[in-house]
Short mmCIF file of C-alpha atoms and ligand atoms in Angstrom, two decimals:
data_model
loop_
_atom_site.label_atom_id
_atom_site.label_comp_id
_atom_site.label_asym_id
_atom_site.label_seq_id
_atom_site.Cartn_x
_atom_site.Cartn_y
_atom_site.Cartn_z
CA UNK Y 1 0.01 0.36 -0.17
CA UNK Y 2 1.23 3.30 -0.59
CA UNK Y 3 0.72 7.05 1.59
CA UNK Y 4 1.47 9.72 -0.33
CA UNK Y 5 1.79 13.49 0.86
CA UNK Y 6 -1.29 14.79 2.50
CA UNK Y 7 -2.10 16.66 -0.56
CA UNK Y 8 -1.48 13.97 -2.69
CA UNK Y 9 -3.50 11.75 -0.69
CA UNK Y 10 -3.28 8.56 -2.78
CA UNK Y 11 -3.73 4.92 -2.39
CA UNK Y 12 -2.76 2.10 -3.75
CA UNK Y 13 -4.62 -0.96 -2.43
CA UNK Y 14 -1.94 -4.35 -1.82
CA UNK Y 15 -3.21 -6.28 -4.98
CA UNK Y 16 -2.62 -3.26 -7.33
CA UNK Y 17 1.45 -2.20 -5.88
CA UNK Y 18 2.06 -6.39 -6.17
CA UNK Y 19 0.96 -6.65 -9.94
CA UNK Y 20 2.32 -3.43 -11.13
CA UNK Y 21 5.77 -4.08 -8.94
CA UNK Y 22 6.13 -7.58 -9.94
CA UNK Y 23 5.03 -5.95 -14.03
CA UNK Y 24 2.15 -8.03 -14.14
CA UNK Y 25 -1.82 -6.98 -16.08
CA UNK Y 26 -3.40 -4.53 -14.18
CA UNK Y 27 -6.61 -3.40 -15.42
CA UNK Y 28 -8.51 0.06 -14.79
CA UNK Y 29 -11.66 0.46 -13.89
CA UNK Y 30 -14.69 3.03 -13.30
CA UNK Y 31 -16.80 3.95 -9.65
CA UNK Y 32 -19.21 6.45 -11.75
CA UNK Y 33 -21.60 3.54 -12.74
CA UNK Y 34 -21.16 2.17 -8.43
CA UNK Y 35 -22.08 5.49 -7.36
CA UNK Y 36 -25.00 7.13 -10.14
CA UNK Y 37 -25.18 4.52 -12.39
CA UNK Y 38 -26.41 1.05 -10.39
CA UNK Y 39 -29.04 1.20 -7.70
CA UNK Y 40 -27.74 0.09 -4.36
CA UNK Y 41 -27.00 -3.04 -3.66
CA UNK Y 42 -26.64 -4.20 -7.23
CA UNK Y 43 -24.48 -2.27 -7.70
CA UNK Y 44 -22.23 -3.44 -5.39
CA UNK Y 45 -23.45 -7.32 -7.48
CA UNK Y 46 -21.53 -5.46 -10.50
CA UNK Y 47 -18.76 -4.15 -8.74
CA UNK Y 48 -17.68 -8.11 -7.43
CA UNK Y 49 -19.02 -9.62 -10.80
CA UNK Y 50 -17.08 -6.76 -12.28
CA UNK Y 51 -13.68 -7.26 -10.65
CA UNK Y 52 -14.08 -11.60 -10.81
CA UNK Y 53 -14.30 -11.60 -14.52
CA UNK Y 54 -10.42 -9.17 -15.27
CA UNK Y 55 -9.30 -12.10 -12.70
CA UNK Y 56 -10.66 -14.71 -14.48
CA UNK Y 57 -9.18 -12.83 -17.72
CA UNK Y 58 -5.60 -12.71 -16.26
CA UNK Y 59 -5.81 -9.36 -15.04
CA UNK Y 60 -5.82 -6.92 -11.05
CA UNK Y 61 -9.08 -5.05 -11.02
CA UNK Y 62 -8.25 -1.55 -9.85
CA UNK Y 63 -10.88 -0.41 -9.32
CA UNK Y 64 -10.55 3.95 -9.24
CA UNK Y 65 -12.92 6.13 -6.31
CA UNK Y 66 -12.13 8.65 -4.15
CA UNK Y 67 -12.70 7.76 -0.41
CA UNK Y 68 -12.85 10.62 1.97
CA UNK Y 69 -10.59 12.62 0.02
CA UNK Y 70 -8.20 9.81 -0.86
CA UNK Y 71 -7.92 8.34 -3.87
CA UNK Y 72 -7.92 4.53 -3.87
CA UNK Y 73 -6.16 2.59 -7.08
CA UNK Y 74 -8.24 -0.65 -6.45
CA UNK Y 75 -9.92 -1.36 -2.95
CA UNK Y 76 -9.42 -3.26 -0.67
CA UNK Y 77 -12.45 -4.92 1.89
CA UNK Y 78 -12.54 -2.52 3.96
CA UNK Y 79 -12.77 0.52 1.27
CA UNK Y 80 -15.31 -1.62 -0.09
CA UNK Y 81 -17.39 -1.36 2.93
CA UNK Y 82 -16.42 2.16 4.12
CA UNK Y 83 -18.76 2.49 0.65
CA UNK Y 84 -21.57 1.08 1.33
CA UNK Y 85 -22.07 2.00 5.17
CA UNK Y 86 -21.82 5.48 2.99
CA UNK Y 87 -24.45 4.31 0.59
CA UNK Y 88 -27.23 2.69 3.00
CA UNK Y 89 -26.55 5.89 5.13
CA UNK Y 90 -27.50 8.38 2.16
CA UNK Y 91 -24.29 9.86 2.37
CA UNK Y 92 -23.63 12.08 0.12
CA UNK Y 93 -21.74 10.87 -2.63
CA UNK Y 94 -20.29 13.15 -6.05
CA UNK Y 95 -19.31 13.05 -9.76
CA UNK Y 96 -15.98 13.65 -9.70
CA UNK Y 97 -14.02 14.94 -13.20
CA UNK Y 98 -10.13 15.66 -13.36
CA UNK Y 99 -10.58 19.07 -12.24
CA UNK Y 100 -12.68 18.06 -9.35
CA UNK Y 101 -10.08 16.54 -7.60
CA UNK Y 102 -8.20 18.04 -5.77
CA UNK Y 103 -11.48 20.02 -4.09
CA UNK Y 104 -12.52 17.08 -3.08
CA UNK Y 105 -8.93 15.77 -1.58
CA UNK Y 106 -8.06 19.38 0.05
CA UNK Y 107 -11.54 19.22 1.73
CA UNK Y 108 -12.51 14.86 2.27
CA UNK Y 109 -14.87 14.26 -0.31
CA UNK Y 110 -16.68 11.01 -1.14
CA UNK Y 111 -18.08 10.43 -5.04
CA UNK Y 112 -17.45 8.63 -8.31
CA UNK Y 113 -14.74 9.24 -10.95
CA UNK Y 114 -15.96 9.97 -14.71
CA UNK Y 115 -13.23 9.02 -17.06
CA UNK Y 116 -11.07 12.45 -17.78
CA UNK Y 117 -10.46 11.89 -13.51
CA UNK Y 118 -10.62 8.19 -13.69
CA UNK Y 119 -7.04 8.10 -17.18
CA UNK Y 120 -5.92 11.08 -14.24
CA UNK Y 121 -5.97 8.78 -11.38
CA UNK Y 122 -4.58 5.57 -13.91
CA UNK Y 123 -1.40 7.69 -15.10
CA UNK Y 124 -0.42 8.60 -12.38
CA UNK Y 125 -0.17 5.11 -10.32
CA UNK Y 126 1.31 3.29 -13.42
CA UNK Y 127 -1.72 2.19 -15.12
CA UNK Y 128 -2.18 1.93 -18.26
CA UNK Y 129 -4.89 0.15 -19.51
CA UNK Y 130 -9.17 1.94 -18.28
CA UNK Y 131 -12.27 -0.37 -19.14
CA UNK Y 132 -15.23 1.88 -18.60
CA UNK Y 133 -18.57 1.68 -20.22
CA UNK Y 134 -19.62 5.29 -22.39
CA UNK Y 135 -17.16 7.98 -21.98
CA UNK Y 136 -18.34 11.93 -22.07
CA UNK Y 137 -18.29 13.41 -25.01
CA UNK Y 138 -19.79 16.98 -27.78
CA UNK Y 139 -23.92 17.12 -26.10
CA UNK Y 140 -26.93 17.06 -29.05
CA UNK Y 141 -27.03 22.17 -28.58
CA UNK Y 142 -23.44 21.97 -28.22
CA UNK Y 143 -23.78 25.43 -30.39
CA UNK Y 144 -25.78 26.53 -26.71
CA UNK Y 145 -25.05 25.18 -24.38
CA UNK Y 146 -20.85 24.82 -25.37
CA UNK Y 147 -21.52 21.44 -22.65
CA UNK Y 148 -18.23 19.24 -23.59
CA UNK Y 149 -17.55 16.59 -21.13
CA UNK Y 150 -14.30 17.17 -20.25
CA UNK Y 151 -13.36 13.20 -21.02
CA UNK Y 152 -12.60 14.64 -24.81
CA UNK Y 153 -10.02 17.11 -22.66
CA UNK Y 154 -8.94 14.52 -20.91
CA UNK Y 155 -8.49 11.33 -23.82
CA UNK Y 156 -5.67 13.80 -26.21
CA UNK Y 157 -3.61 15.31 -23.17
CA UNK Y 158 -3.18 11.85 -21.07
CA UNK Y 159 -1.13 8.42 -22.48
CA UNK Y 160 -3.56 5.75 -21.30
CA UNK Y 161 -5.68 3.17 -23.30
CA UNK Y 162 -9.76 3.63 -22.74
CA UNK Y 163 -11.66 0.67 -23.66
CA UNK Y 164 -15.30 2.21 -24.54
CA UNK Y 165 -17.95 0.72 -26.18
CA UNK Y 166 -17.82 4.33 -28.10
CA UNK Y 167 -20.60 7.27 -27.15
CA UNK Y 168 -23.88 7.42 -26.43
CA UNK Y 169 -26.61 8.87 -28.62
CA UNK Y 170 -27.32 11.08 -26.57
CA UNK Y 171 -24.45 13.16 -27.33
CA UNK Y 172 -23.49 14.60 -31.01
CA UNK Y 173 -21.81 12.10 -32.47
CA UNK Y 174 -20.41 13.96 -36.13
CA UNK Y 175 -19.54 16.36 -33.43
CA UNK Y 176 -18.41 14.85 -30.73
CA UNK Y 177 -16.16 12.80 -32.87
CA UNK Y 178 -15.33 15.46 -35.05
CA UNK Y 179 -13.67 17.35 -31.69
CA UNK Y 180 -11.66 14.35 -30.77
CA UNK Y 181 -9.61 14.23 -34.00
CA UNK Y 182 -9.20 18.45 -33.28
CA UNK Y 183 -7.44 17.91 -30.06
CA UNK Y 184 -5.82 14.57 -31.43
CA UNK Y 185 -7.76 11.81 -29.74
CA UNK Y 186 -6.14 8.74 -31.91
CA UNK Y 187 -9.16 6.36 -32.13
CA UNK Y 188 -9.57 2.85 -32.59
CA UNK Y 189 -12.33 0.72 -33.89
CA UNK Y 190 -11.70 -3.38 -31.84
CA UNK Y 191 -12.77 -5.64 -34.43
CA UNK Y 192 -14.03 -2.78 -36.40
CA UNK Y 193 -14.57 -0.02 -38.75
CA UNK Y 194 -17.26 1.59 -37.51
CA UNK Y 195 -17.59 3.30 -34.81
CA UNK Y 196 -19.52 2.14 -31.99
CA UNK Y 197 -22.55 4.08 -30.52
CA UNK Y 198 -23.13 2.17 -26.92
CA UNK Y 199 -26.55 0.44 -27.41
CA UNK Y 200 -25.37 -0.43 -30.69
CA UNK Y 201 -22.92 -1.93 -32.89
CA UNK Y 202 -22.63 0.55 -35.34
CA UNK Y 203 -23.32 4.51 -35.94
CA UNK Y 204 -21.92 4.83 -39.56
CA UNK Y 205 -18.97 6.93 -38.75
CA UNK Y 206 -15.94 4.37 -40.32
CA UNK Y 207 -12.75 4.59 -38.59
CA UNK Y 208 -9.02 2.86 -37.78
CA UNK Y 209 -9.50 -0.73 -36.74
CA UNK Y 210 -7.41 -3.23 -35.36
CA UNK Y 211 -7.41 -5.73 -35.40
CA UNK Y 212 -5.30 -7.79 -32.47
CA UNK Y 213 -3.77 -6.49 -28.25
CA UNK Y 214 0.16 -6.79 -29.98
CA UNK Y 215 -1.18 -4.11 -33.01
CA UNK Y 216 -2.90 -1.81 -30.28
CA UNK Y 217 0.57 -2.77 -27.87
CA UNK Y 218 2.69 -1.14 -30.68
CA UNK Y 219 0.90 1.27 -31.98
CA UNK Y 220 0.53 2.73 -28.09
CA UNK Y 221 4.07 2.10 -27.97
CA UNK Y 222 4.90 4.27 -31.26
CA UNK Y 223 3.35 7.24 -30.19
CA UNK Y 224 5.06 7.14 -26.74
CA UNK Y 225 7.75 7.08 -28.63
CA UNK Y 226 6.94 9.61 -31.51
CA UNK Y 227 5.08 12.48 -29.64
CA UNK Y 228 6.07 15.13 -27.48
CA UNK Y 229 2.78 15.10 -26.44
CA UNK Y 230 0.64 12.12 -26.75
CA UNK Y 231 -2.63 11.15 -26.24
CA UNK Y 232 -5.09 8.46 -24.97
CA UNK Y 233 -6.51 5.76 -27.06
CA UNK Y 234 -9.51 5.80 -27.56
CA UNK Y 235 -10.85 1.75 -28.25
CA UNK Y 236 -13.77 1.35 -29.34
CA UNK Y 237 -15.44 -2.27 -28.54
CA UNK Y 238 -18.68 -2.73 -29.83
CA UNK Y 239 -22.18 -4.39 -27.45
CA UNK Y 240 -22.06 -8.09 -27.82
CA UNK Y 241 -24.91 -8.37 -30.53
CA UNK Y 242 -26.69 -10.53 -28.76
CA UNK Y 243 -27.47 -7.40 -25.85
CA UNK Y 244 -27.72 -4.79 -28.76
CA UNK Y 245 -30.36 -2.62 -28.83
CA UNK Y 246 -31.07 -1.41 -32.83
CA UNK Y 247 -30.57 2.39 -33.11
CA UNK Y 248 -34.70 2.68 -34.25
CA UNK Y 249 -35.72 1.29 -31.52
CA UNK Y 250 -33.48 3.92 -28.56
CA UNK Y 251 -33.97 7.23 -30.40
CA UNK Y 252 -36.95 7.79 -29.44
CA UNK Y 253 -36.13 6.78 -26.00
CA UNK Y 254 -33.32 9.60 -26.31
CA UNK Y 255 -34.84 11.82 -27.19
CA UNK Y 256 -37.99 12.14 -24.92
CA UNK Y 257 -34.97 11.73 -21.75
CA UNK Y 258 -33.62 15.15 -23.51
CA UNK Y 259 -36.55 17.10 -24.37
CA UNK Y 260 -37.60 16.17 -20.22
CA UNK Y 261 -34.01 17.73 -19.11
CA UNK Y 262 -34.87 20.41 -21.55
CA UNK Y 263 -38.00 20.83 -19.80
CA UNK Y 264 -36.51 20.24 -16.61
CA UNK Y 265 -33.78 22.62 -17.16
CA UNK Y 266 -31.49 19.58 -16.16
CA UNK Y 267 -27.92 21.15 -17.49
CA UNK Y 268 -23.94 20.49 -16.46
CA UNK Y 269 -22.73 18.05 -14.63
CA UNK Y 270 -26.57 16.71 -13.55
CA UNK Y 271 -27.38 16.44 -17.27
CA UNK Y 272 -25.45 12.63 -18.32
CA UNK Y 273 -26.63 10.98 -14.94
CA UNK Y 274 -29.98 12.39 -15.41
CA UNK Y 275 -30.32 11.10 -19.50
CA UNK Y 276 -28.85 7.31 -17.80
CA UNK Y 277 -31.83 7.34 -14.86
CA UNK Y 278 -34.40 8.07 -17.77
CA UNK Y 279 -33.75 5.59 -20.06
CA UNK Y 280 -33.34 3.50 -17.90
CA UNK Y 281 -37.23 3.96 -16.47
CA UNK Y 282 -38.11 4.70 -19.95
CA UNK Y 283 -36.56 0.96 -21.54
CA UNK Y 284 -37.87 -1.03 -18.82
CA UNK Y 285 -34.00 -2.13 -17.77
CA UNK Y 286 -33.94 -2.84 -21.06
CA UNK Y 287 -30.53 -0.27 -21.31
CA UNK Y 288 -29.22 -1.18 -17.62
CA UNK Y 289 -28.70 -4.63 -19.25
CA UNK Y 290 -27.11 -3.25 -22.18
CA UNK Y 291 -24.58 -0.95 -20.35
CA UNK Y 292 -24.17 -4.22 -17.75
CA UNK Y 293 -22.83 -6.35 -20.92
CA UNK Y 294 -21.67 -3.99 -22.73
CA UNK Y 295 -18.96 -3.09 -19.63
CA UNK Y 296 -17.82 -7.36 -18.78
CA UNK Y 297 -17.40 -7.13 -22.47
CA UNK Y 298 -15.30 -4.27 -22.18
CA UNK Y 299 -13.80 -5.25 -19.33
CA UNK Y 300 -12.47 -8.47 -21.25
CA UNK Y 301 -10.70 -6.70 -23.96
CA UNK Y 302 -9.51 -3.69 -21.80
CA UNK Y 303 -7.70 -7.72 -19.72
CA UNK Y 304 -6.19 -8.99 -22.68
CA UNK Y 305 -4.90 -4.94 -23.65
CA UNK Y 306 -3.51 -4.91 -19.89
CA UNK Y 307 -1.53 -8.29 -21.09
CA UNK Y 308 0.00 -7.55 -23.62
CA UNK Y 309 1.24 -4.33 -22.68
CA UNK Y 310 1.82 -5.92 -18.98
N1 LIG B 23 -21.19 8.51 -20.73
C1 LIG B 23 -22.14 6.88 -20.69
N2 LIG B 23 -21.95 6.39 -19.72
C2 LIG B 23 -21.52 6.62 -18.28
C3 LIG B 23 -20.57 8.02 -18.68
C4 LIG B 23 -21.03 8.63 -20.07
O1 LIG B 23 -22.60 6.02 -21.24
O2 LIG B 23 -21.23 6.51 -16.80
C5 LIG B 23 -20.54 9.00 -17.04
C6 LIG B 23 -18.72 8.50 -17.24
O3 LIG B 23 -17.89 8.50 -15.74
C7 LIG B 23 -18.10 10.00 -17.91
C8 LIG B 23 -19.26 11.04 -17.28
O4 LIG B 23 -17.15 10.46 -17.70
O5 LIG B 23 -20.34 10.30 -16.86
C9 LIG B 23 -18.85 11.94 -18.25
O6 LIG B 23 -20.14 13.14 -17.85
P1 LIG B 23 -19.82 14.64 -18.62
O7 LIG B 23 -20.21 14.16 -19.64
O8 LIG B 23 -20.58 15.34 -17.30
O9 LIG B 23 -18.57 15.39 -18.27
MN1 LIG B 24 -21.14 18.45 -19.82
#
């Protein structure tokens, strides 16, 4: 376990520390799905299923979360109990983006980390691969709101491979792709050249594809060697076919979700969790099943990539 200074309180779990020292595979995992994505206590079942799957695939899971101001890289049993108690007592759990980490640390707050914050903490711990569900991006209506997730800037600045099922159609997907091009984010399809749209396997937007982890690892190492300011790599992994929700079916739900958010004046960091919760209700849980399936699938691919880079 590593405890750093008071100003940079990062605690790496024993298991993750051991894997990092021995140079074996470690896969970072996110925690917003625990704190904001799923109801208690289902979220803890999902946590242990994801961590077990990661171990079965030969990588050490490092779930990243902020508890009482300390960034945890991998949770010990005591940390999980601490989080359970907080949820049981309805303690306030925040959603931390990258810019909020120092405030959370100094004020001793607790909460889940978004993709931008998880990338930064994974990088600090020396972890190169991170599996999530979907990244944030350019929201529809950005022309008026300028709502663009800080995930995109983080992807352009932090050299971590992020395995994601693309991004949701709650966003403006073409604008998200254009913005990532401007920022210089590398995007690669895992055994596909069609950027996936989270619930659906296809967005119709073409991307470069990689077919195996060796090729991906070589591209990552080439980028680090070549570029004085290497970006992250967004590895886009489509949802398994059997759990896909067709574009035409999810589109109407998304339109309703966005209209509802607009009517209620929901914006800023509340918007994404609101839309996800709306979809879960309006699809009667089907969107959650799809979400869990693609998360599992991203952990499997993330573990393969982490082993290649170990
Ligand atoms: N998109 C999803 N599922 C998610 C998120 C986004 O399909 O869970 C979460 C992730 O943690 C992501 C964050 O980093 O929302 C982006 O939020 P914002 O749009 O406020 O930056
Ligand atoms: Mn936003």
